[in-house]
Amino acid sequence: MTADQLDMVRIHTVENRFEADLLIQSLRQEHIPVMLRRFEETAYDGLFVTQMGWGAILVPGDYEEEAASVISRVLESINHVVSQVPPTGEGQ
């Protein structure tokens, strides 16, 4: 582990690859260094994913507040869009 990785803090647990990609892209657009730690273990057929999530987003400690703000905004916008979509079969 390098000195740069020692000060990385876990900022968010992601549920799937799509969420990870979206959040990482958003953080990089804000010039926040970011690292993804996946919990997939092919040997254990995803056993740890149900317990720990799909992965974790880590950022340097100096960026923790800024990264949390970016992630909060992105997740809020996703939830807003999802709440606007009617359930399947409604309105037909």
MMTF fields as JSON, N, C-alpha, C and O atoms, coordinates in Angstrom:
{
  "mmtfVersion": "1.0.0",
  "mmtfProducer": "UNKNOWN",
  "numBonds": 367,
  "numAtoms": 368,
  "numGroups": 92,
  "numChains": 1,
  "numModels": 1,
  "chainsPerModel": [1],
  "groupsPerChain": [92],
  "chainIdList": ["A"],
  "bondAtomList": [4, 2, 8, 6, 12, 10, 16, 14, 20, 18, 24, 22, 28, 26, 32, 30, 36, 34, 40, 38, 44, 42, 48, 46, 52, 50, 56, 54, 60, 58, 64, 62, 68, 66, 72, 70, 76, 74, 80, 78, 84, 82, 88, 86, 92, 90, 96, 94, 100, 98, 104, 102, 108, 106, 112, 110, 116, 114, 120, 118, 124, 122, 128, 126, 132, 130, 136, 134, 140, 138, 144, 142, 148, 146, 152, 150, 156, 154, 160, 158, 164, 162, 168, 166, 172, 170, 176, 174, 180, 178, 184, 182, 188, 186, 192, 190, 196, 194, 200, 198, 204, 202, 208, 206, 212, 210, 216, 214, 220, 218, 224, 222, 228, 226, 232, 230, 236, 234, 240, 238, 244, 242, 248, 246, 252, 250, 256, 254, 260, 258, 264, 262, 268, 266, 272, 270, 276, 274, 280, 278, 284, 282, 288, 286, 292, 290, 296, 294, 300, 298, 304, 302, 308, 306, 312, 310, 316, 314, 320, 318, 324, 322, 328, 326, 332, 330, 336, 334, 340, 338, 344, 342, 348, 346, 352, 350, 356, 354, 360, 358, 364, 362],
  "bondOrderList": [1, 1, 1, 1, 1, 1, 1, 1, 1, 1, 1, 1, 1, 1, 1, 1, 1, 1, 1, 1, 1, 1, 1, 1, 1, 1, 1, 1, 1, 1, 1, 1, 1, 1, 1, 1, 1, 1, 1, 1, 1, 1, 1, 1, 1, 1, 1, 1, 1, 1, 1, 1, 1, 1, 1, 1, 1, 1, 1, 1, 1, 1, 1, 1, 1, 1, 1, 1, 1, 1, 1, 1, 1, 1, 1, 1, 1, 1, 1, 1, 1, 1, 1, 1, 1, 1, 1, 1, 1, 1, 1],
  "groupList": [{"groupName": "MET", "atomNameList": ["N", "CA", "C", "O"], "elementList": ["N", "C", "C", "O"], "formalChargeList": [0, 0, 0, 0], "bondAtomList": [1, 0, 2, 1, 3, 2], "bondOrderList": [1, 1, 2], "singleLetterCode": "M", "chemCompType": "L-PEPTIDE LINKING"}, {"groupName": "THR", "atomNameList": ["N", "CA", "C", "O"], "elementList": ["N", "C", "C", "O"], "formalChargeList": [0, 0, 0, 0], "bondAtomList": [1, 0, 2, 1, 3, 2], "bondOrderList": [1, 1, 2], "singleLetterCode": "T", "chemCompType": "L-PEPTIDE LINKING"}, {"groupName": "ALA", "atomNameList": ["N", "CA", "C", "O"], "elementList": ["N", "C", "C", "O"], "formalChargeList": [0, 0, 0, 0], "bondAtomList": [1, 0, 2, 1, 3, 2], "bondOrderList": [1, 1, 2], "singleLetterCode": "A", "chemCompType": "L-PEPTIDE LINKING"}, {"groupName": "ASP", "atomNameList": ["N", "CA", "C", "O"], "elementList": ["N", "C", "C", "O"], "formalChargeList": [0, 0, 0, 0], "bondAtomList": [1, 0, 2, 1, 3, 2], "bondOrderList": [1, 1, 2], "singleLetterCode": "D", "chemCompType": "L-PEPTIDE LINKING"}, {"groupName": "GLN", "atomNameList": ["N", "CA", "C", "O"], "elementList": ["N", "C", "C", "O"], "formalChargeList": [0, 0, 0, 0], "bondAtomList": [1, 0, 2, 1, 3, 2], "bondOrderList": [1, 1, 2], "singleLetterCode": "Q", "chemCompType": "L-PEPTIDE LINKING"}, {"groupName": "LEU", "atomNameList": ["N", "CA", "C", "O"], "elementList": ["N", "C", "C", "O"], "formalChargeList": [0, 0, 0, 0], "bondAtomList": [1, 0, 2, 1, 3, 2], "bondOrderList": [1, 1, 2], "singleLetterCode": "L", "chemCompType": "L-PEPTIDE LINKING"}, {"groupName": "VAL", "atomNameList": ["N", "CA", "C", "O"], "elementList": ["N", "C", "C", "O"], "formalChargeList": [0, 0, 0, 0], "bondAtomList": [1, 0, 2, 1, 3, 2], "bondOrderList": [1, 1, 2], "singleLetterCode": "V", "chemCompType": "L-PEPTIDE LINKING"}, {"groupName": "ARG", "atomNameList": ["N", "CA", "C", "O"], "elementList": ["N", "C", "C", "O"], "formalChargeList": [0, 0, 0, 0], "bondAtomList": [1, 0, 2, 1, 3, 2], "bondOrderList": [1, 1, 2], "singleLetterCode": "R", "chemCompType": "L-PEPTIDE LINKING"}, {"groupName": "ILE", "atomNameList": ["N", "CA", "C", "O"], "elementList": ["N", "C", "C", "O"], "formalChargeList": [0, 0, 0, 0], "bondAtomList": [1, 0, 2, 1, 3, 2], "bondOrderList": [1, 1, 2], "singleLetterCode": "I", "chemCompType": "L-PEPTIDE LINKING"}, {"groupName": "HIS", "atomNameList": ["N", "CA", "C", "O"], "elementList": ["N", "C", "C", "O"], "formalChargeList": [0, 0, 0, 0], "bondAtomList": [1, 0, 2, 1, 3, 2], "bondOrderList": [1, 1, 2], "singleLetterCode": "H", "chemCompType": "L-PEPTIDE LINKING"}, {"groupName": "GLU", "atomNameList": ["N", "CA", "C", "O"], "elementList": ["N", "C", "C", "O"], "formalChargeList": [0, 0, 0, 0], "bondAtomList": [1, 0, 2, 1, 3, 2], "bondOrderList": [1, 1, 2], "singleLetterCode": "E", "chemCompType": "L-PEPTIDE LINKING"}, {"groupName": "ASN", "atomNameList": ["N", "CA", "C", "O"], "elementList": ["N", "C", "C", "O"], "formalChargeList": [0, 0, 0, 0], "bondAtomList": [1, 0, 2, 1, 3, 2], "bondOrderList": [1, 1, 2], "singleLetterCode": "N", "chemCompType": "L-PEPTIDE LINKING"}, {"groupName": "PHE", "atomNameList": ["N", "CA", "C", "O"], "elementList": ["N", "C", "C", "O"], "formalChargeList": [0, 0, 0, 0], "bondAtomList": [1, 0, 2, 1, 3, 2], "bondOrderList": [1, 1, 2], "singleLetterCode": "F", "chemCompType": "L-PEPTIDE LINKING"}, {"groupName": "SER", "atomNameList": ["N", "CA", "C", "O"], "elementList": ["N", "C", "C", "O"], "formalChargeList": [0, 0, 0, 0], "bondAtomList": [1, 0, 2, 1, 3, 2], "bondOrderList": [1, 1, 2], "singleLetterCode": "S", "chemCompType": "L-PEPTIDE LINKING"}, {"groupName": "PRO", "atomNameList": ["N", "CA", "C", "O"], "elementList": ["N", "C", "C", "O"], "formalChargeList": [0, 0, 0, 0], "bondAtomList": [1, 0, 2, 1, 3, 2], "bondOrderList": [1, 1, 2], "singleLetterCode": "P", "chemCompType": "L-PEPTIDE LINKING"}, {"groupName": "TYR", "atomNameList": ["N", "CA", "C", "O"], "elementList": ["N", "C", "C", "O"], "formalChargeList": [0, 0, 0, 0], "bondAtomList": [1, 0, 2, 1, 3, 2], "bondOrderList": [1, 1, 2], "singleLetterCode": "Y", "chemCompType": "L-PEPTIDE LINKING"}, {"groupName": "GLY", "atomNameList": ["N", "CA", "C", "O"], "elementList": ["N", "C", "C", "O"], "formalChargeList": [0, 0, 0, 0], "bondAtomList": [1, 0, 2, 1, 3, 2], "bondOrderList": [1, 1, 2], "singleLetterCode": "G", "chemCompType": "PEPTIDE LINKING"}, {"groupName": "TRP", "atomNameList": ["N", "CA", "C", "O"], "elementList": ["N", "C", "C", "O"], "formalChargeList": [0, 0, 0, 0], "bondAtomList": [1, 0, 2, 1, 3, 2], "bondOrderList": [1, 1, 2], "singleLetterCode": "W", "chemCompType": "L-PEPTIDE LINKING"}],
  "groupTypeList": [0, 1, 2, 3, 4, 5, 3, 0, 6, 7, 8, 9, 1, 6, 10, 11, 7, 12, 10, 2, 3, 5, 5, 8, 4, 13, 5, 7, 4, 10, 9, 8, 14, 6, 0, 5, 7, 7, 12, 10, 10, 1, 2, 15, 3, 16, 5, 12, 6, 1, 4, 0, 16, 17, 16, 2, 8, 5, 6, 14, 16, 3, 15, 10, 10, 10, 2, 2, 13, 6, 8, 13, 7, 6, 5, 10, 13, 8, 11, 9, 6, 6, 13, 4, 6, 14, 14, 1, 16, 10, 16, 4],
  "groupIdList": [1, 2, 3, 4, 5, 6, 7, 8, 9, 10, 11, 12, 13, 14, 15, 16, 17, 18, 19, 20, 21, 22, 23, 24, 25, 26, 27, 28, 29, 30, 31, 32, 33, 34, 35, 36, 37, 38, 39, 40, 41, 42, 43, 44, 45, 46, 47, 48, 49, 50, 51, 52, 53, 54, 55, 56, 57, 58, 59, 60, 61, 62, 63, 64, 65, 66, 67, 68, 69, 70, 71, 72, 73, 74, 75, 76, 77, 78, 79, 80, 81, 82, 83, 84, 85, 86, 87, 88, 89, 90, 91, 92],
  "secStructList": [7, 7, 2, 2, 2, 2, 6, 3, 3, 3, 3, 3, 3, 3, 1, 1, 2, 2, 2, 2, 2, 2, 2, 2, 2, 2, 2, 2, 2, 6, 6, 7, 7, 7, 3, 3, 3, 3, 7, 7, 7, 4, 4, 4, 6, 6, 2, 2, 2, 2, 2, 2, 7, 1, 3, 3, 3, 3, 3, 3, 4, 4, 4, 2, 2, 2, 2, 2, 2, 2, 2, 2, 2, 2, 2, 2, 2, 2, 2, 2, 2, 2, 2, 2, 1, 7, 7, 6, 6, 6, 6, 7],
  "xCoordList": [0.85, 0.0, 0.892, 1.841, 0.582, 1.393, 0.944, -0.126, 1.773, 1.444, 0.158, -0.625, -0.063, -1.283, -2.532, -3.581, -2.432, -3.58, -3.863, -4.973, -2.886, -3.084, -4.109, -4.811, -4.205, -5.147, -6.491, -7.281, -6.759, -8.04, -9.115, -8.894, -10.276, -11.392, -12.569, -12.796, -13.303, -14.496, -15.603, -15.982, -16.105, -17.088, -18.5, -19.488, -18.584, -19.913, -19.811, -18.824, -20.832, -20.943, -21.898, -23.022, -21.447, -22.281, -22.927, -22.371, -24.105, -24.869, -24.598, -24.825, -24.111, -23.881, -22.892, -22.499, -22.497, -21.509, -22.016, -21.252, -23.297, -23.868, -23.726, -23.283, -24.102, -23.991, -22.537, -22.237, -21.643, -20.212, -19.701, -19.025, -20.02, -19.571, -20.096, -19.359, -21.363, -21.986, -21.334, -21.028, -21.124, -20.541, -19.069, -18.613, -18.338, -16.919, -16.772, -15.921, -17.596, -17.547, -17.864, -17.204, -18.856, -19.227, -18.103, -17.837, -17.445, -16.336, -15.156, -14.528, -14.864, -13.75, -14.033, -13.112, -15.297, -15.643, -15.375, -15.121, -15.434, -15.149, -13.667, -13.268, -12.874, -11.423, -11.103, -10.143, -11.923, -11.706, -11.074, -11.664, -9.892, -9.276, -10.177, -10.693, -10.358, -11.283, -10.752, -10.049, -11.103, -10.703, -11.91, -12.676, -12.067, -13.158, -12.571, -11.622, -13.139, -12.753, -13.963, -14.981, -13.823, -14.925, -14.865, -13.788, -16.052, -16.141, -16.501, -16.764, -16.514, -16.803, -15.678, -14.497, -16.056, -15.099, -15.611, -16.545, -15.005, -15.497, -15.394, -16.222, -14.387, -14.226, -15.382, -15.722, -15.979, -17.078, -18.435, -19.424, -18.493, -19.736, -20.573, -21.784, -19.921, -20.642, -21.136, -22.004, -20.609, -21.052, -20.98, -21.899, -19.904, -19.702, -20.486, -20.659, -20.96, -21.705, -22.983, -23.333, -23.676, -24.911, -24.641, -25.499, -23.478, -23.14, -22.509, -22.767, -21.683, -20.881, -21.243, -20.709, -22.135, -22.415, -21.521, -20.657, -21.726, -20.944, -19.52, -18.577, -19.378, -18.058, -18.103, -19.154, -16.938, -16.84, -16.073, -15.098, -16.527, -15.829, -14.964, -15.427, -13.691, -12.737, -12.149, -11.894, -11.936, -11.322, -10.294, -10.374, -9.326, -8.388, -9.156, -10.145, -8.699, -9.367, -9.597, -10.589, -8.689, -8.827, -10.043, -10.514, -10.545, -11.677, -12.988, -14.001, -12.972, -14.123, -15.423, -16.438, -15.411, -16.636, -17.123, -18.314, -16.199, -16.563, -17.137, -18.129, -16.505, -16.971, -18.337, -19.196, -18.548, -19.849, -20.944, -22.054, -20.641, -21.603, -21.951, -23.121, -20.935, -21.157, -22.004, -22.966, -21.659, -22.393, -23.837, -24.756, -24.036, -25.386, -26.228, -27.382, -25.662, -26.386, -26.749, -27.87, -25.799, -26.05, -27.14, -28.064, -27.034, -28.032, -29.404, -30.419, -29.441, -30.697, -31.35, -32.561, -30.54, -31.094, -31.587, -32.593, -30.9, -31.345, -32.682, -33.61, -32.775, -34.015, -35.176, -36.312, -34.9, -35.943, -36.462, -37.672, -35.559, -35.951, -36.733, -37.756, -36.262, -36.929, -38.329, -39.259, -38.498, -39.822, -40.803, -42.014, -40.298, -41.151, -41.638, -42.577, -41.017, -41.373, -42.532, -42.428, -43.628, -44.771, -44.451, -43.696, -45.013, -44.795, -45.282, -46.172, -44.717, -45.083, -46.566, -47.1, -47.209, -48.616, -49.572, -50.755, -49.109, -49.989, -50.237, -49.342, -51.396, -51.726, -51.933, -51.931, -52.107, -52.32, -53.751, -54.127],
  "yCoordList": [-1.18, 0.0, 1.238, 1.329, 2.186, 3.393, 4.42, 4.289, 5.435, 6.486, 7.202, 7.603, 7.364, 8.017, 7.223, 7.808, 5.908, 5.072, 4.989, 4.632, 5.31, 5.217, 6.214, 5.928, 7.376, 8.374, 8.328, 9.265, 7.258, 7.109, 6.725, 5.884, 7.361, 7.06, 6.553, 6.977, 5.648, 5.087, 6.124, 6.537, 6.528, 7.611, 7.109, 7.73, 5.966, 5.47, 4.003, 3.586, 3.232, 1.848, 1.808, 2.304, 1.209, 1.136, -0.239, -1.247, -0.247, -1.492, -2.245, -3.453, -1.535, -2.189, -1.386, -0.284, -1.94, -1.312, 0.011, 0.964, 0.055, 1.276, 2.448, 3.531, 2.224, 3.276, 3.689, 4.876, 2.721, 3.013, 3.875, 4.877, 3.493, 4.261, 5.689, 6.634, 5.839, 7.159, 8.057, 9.218, 7.524, 8.327, 8.643, 9.753, 7.676, 7.913, 8.981, 9.863, 8.904, 9.912, 11.295, 12.273, 11.383, 12.671, 13.236, 14.437, 12.381, 12.839, 13.297, 14.312, 12.563, 12.945, 14.26, 15.042, 14.515, 15.785, 16.96, 18.078, 16.696, 17.726, 17.715, 18.4, 16.934, 16.813, 16.277, 16.703, 15.34, 14.677, 13.324, 12.511, 13.06, 11.742, 10.673, 10.853, 9.577, 8.555, 7.169, 6.976, 6.212, 4.829, 3.944, 4.23, 2.882, 1.933, 0.644, 0.098, 0.161, -1.149, -2.059, -1.884, -3.04, -3.978, -5.113, -5.54, -5.596, -6.717, -8.015, -9.025, -7.995, -9.218, -10.226, -9.895, -11.412, -12.513, -13.655, -14.36, -13.835, -14.881, -16.271, -17.14, -16.475, -17.785, -18.085, -19.248, -17.044, -17.238, -16.89, -16.8, -16.693, -16.463, -15.321, -15.456, -14.203, -13.019, -13.079, -12.294, -13.986, -14.159, -12.859, -12.55, -12.102, -10.905, -9.701, -8.73, -9.744, -8.616, -8.374, -7.22, -9.415, -9.24, -8.679, -8.0, -8.944, -8.467, -7.082, -6.273, -6.805, -5.587, -4.597, -3.489, -4.971, -4.138, -4.573, -5.433, -3.983, -4.365, -3.838, -4.479, -2.661, -2.065, -0.816, -0.427, -0.193, 1.028, 2.086, 1.789, 3.318, 4.442, 5.065, 5.375, 5.242, 5.833, 7.098, 7.179, 8.089, 9.35, 9.74, 9.275, 10.587, 11.081, 11.84, 12.515, 11.724, 12.36, 13.845, 14.384, 14.517, 15.955, 16.297, 17.434, 15.332, 15.555, 14.98, 14.982, 14.498, 13.767, 14.584, 14.086, 15.802, 16.616, 16.954, 16.855, 17.352, 17.71, 16.5, 16.618, 15.338, 14.114, 13.704, 13.287, 13.816, 13.469, 14.356, 13.888, 15.626, 16.562, 16.185, 16.196, 15.853, 15.458, 14.188, 14.114, 13.204, 11.936, 12.159, 11.585, 12.977, 13.275, 13.908, 13.528, 14.864, 15.52, 14.527, 14.541, 13.666, 12.694, 11.709, 11.441, 11.175, 10.207, 10.852, 10.22, 12.102, 12.833, 12.997, 12.829, 13.324, 13.502, 12.176, 12.146, 11.093, 9.768, 9.425, 8.983, 9.63, 9.311, 10.172, 9.703, 11.408, 12.298, 11.78, 11.735, 11.393, 10.882, 9.583, 9.392, 8.695, 7.406, 7.621, 6.911, 8.583, 8.821, 9.402, 9.347, 9.955, 10.525, 9.475, 9.733, 8.307, 7.254, 6.432, 5.886, 6.346, 5.563, 4.06, 3.6, 3.313, 1.862, 1.245, 1.794, 0.129, -0.572, -0.929, -1.435, -0.651, -1.011, 0.099, 0.014, 1.139, 2.235, 3.162, 3.396, 3.658, 4.632, 4.018, 4.749, 2.744, 2.104, 1.676, 1.116],
  "zCoordList": [0.0, 0.0, 0.0, 0.779, -0.875, -0.964, 0.078, 0.673, 0.287, 1.252, 0.85, 1.71, -0.465, -0.936, -0.576, -0.309, -0.566, -0.267, 1.228, 1.624, 2.058, 3.496, 4.016, 4.985, 3.389, 3.881, 3.165, 3.279, 2.433, 1.746, 2.768, 3.64, 2.639, 3.534, 2.723, 1.589, 3.32, 2.672, 2.786, 3.882, 1.65, 1.623, 1.315, 1.708, 0.6, 0.217, -0.192, -0.798, 0.144, -0.3, -1.478, -1.393, -2.589, -3.793, -3.899, -3.463, -4.486, -4.603, -5.899, -5.972, -6.933, -8.218, -9.047, -8.666, -10.172, -11.05, -11.642, -11.794, -11.971, -12.535, -11.561, -11.944, -10.309, -9.294, -9.107, -8.983, -9.088, -8.93, -10.071, -9.84, -11.299, -12.469, -12.449, -12.732, -12.116, -12.087, -11.03, -11.302, -9.837, -8.761, -9.018, -8.747, -9.534, -9.828, -10.905, -10.796, -11.94, -13.0, -12.432, -12.782, -11.572, -10.977, -10.119, -10.155, -9.353, -8.514, -9.368, -9.07, -10.405, -11.287, -12.009, -12.246, -12.36, -12.988, -12.051, -12.499, -10.753, -9.751, -9.34, -8.398, -10.056, -9.811, -8.415, -7.774, -7.966, -6.683, -6.964, -7.676, -6.425, -6.611, -5.988, -4.885, -6.692, -6.223, -6.557, -7.549, -5.712, -5.918, -5.599, -4.678, -6.362, -6.142, -5.6, -6.163, -4.508, -3.974, -4.116, -3.447, -5.011, -5.252, -4.246, -3.829, -3.862, -2.925, -3.625, -2.971, -4.958, -5.709, -5.482, -5.58, -5.188, -5.05, -5.912, -5.53, -7.06, -7.957, -7.328, -7.6, -6.495, -5.86, -4.904, -4.684, -4.342, -3.392, -3.986, -3.258, -5.315, -6.042, -5.457, -5.286, -5.154, -4.688, -3.255, -2.873, -2.458, -1.078, -0.276, 0.482, -0.436, 0.38, -0.124, 0.612, -1.354, -1.918, -1.118, -0.867, -0.718, 0.044, 1.434, 1.998, 1.992, 3.33, 3.318, 4.209, 2.316, 2.319, 1.22, 1.195, 0.314, -0.85, -1.995, -1.822, -3.162, -4.339, -4.252, -4.715, -3.652, -3.545, -2.688, -2.179, -2.537, -1.74, -2.513, -3.203, -2.386, -2.987, -1.909, -0.812, -2.25, -1.319, -1.916, -3.117, -1.052, -1.472, -0.419, 0.717, -0.775, 0.239, 1.326, 1.04, 2.559, 3.685, 3.499, 3.988, 2.796, 2.559, 1.697, 1.713, 0.954, 0.047, 0.591, -0.107, 1.808, 2.341, 2.296, 1.808, 2.784, 2.812, 1.405, 1.111, 0.545, -0.827, -1.568, -2.287, -1.387, -2.05, -1.529, -2.306, -0.232, 0.349, -0.223, -0.478, -0.426, -0.995, -2.438, -2.823, -3.228, -4.629, -4.679, -5.445, -3.88, -3.871, -3.442, -4.026, -2.439, -1.97, -3.076, -3.27, -3.797, -4.893, -5.995, -6.503, -6.363, -7.439, -7.024, -7.793, -5.818, -5.352, -5.216, -5.507, -4.776, -4.669, -6.041, -6.183, -7.048, -8.393, -8.963, -9.672, -8.667, -9.121, -8.475, -9.151, -7.169, -6.454, -6.946, -7.011, -7.288, -7.809, -9.147, -9.37, -10.028, -11.346, -11.191, -11.848, -10.33, -10.13, -9.569, -9.953, -8.673, -8.092, -9.112, -8.9, -10.208, -11.247, -12.251, -13.004, -12.269, -13.232, -12.662, -11.564, -13.406, -12.911, -12.935, -13.792, -12.015, -12.014, -13.317, -13.967, -13.697, -14.922, -14.912, -13.925, -16.035, -16.172, -15.794, -16.123, -15.116, -14.723, -15.912, -16.724, -16.001, -17.038, -18.419, -19.41, -18.515, -19.811, -19.955, -20.984]
}
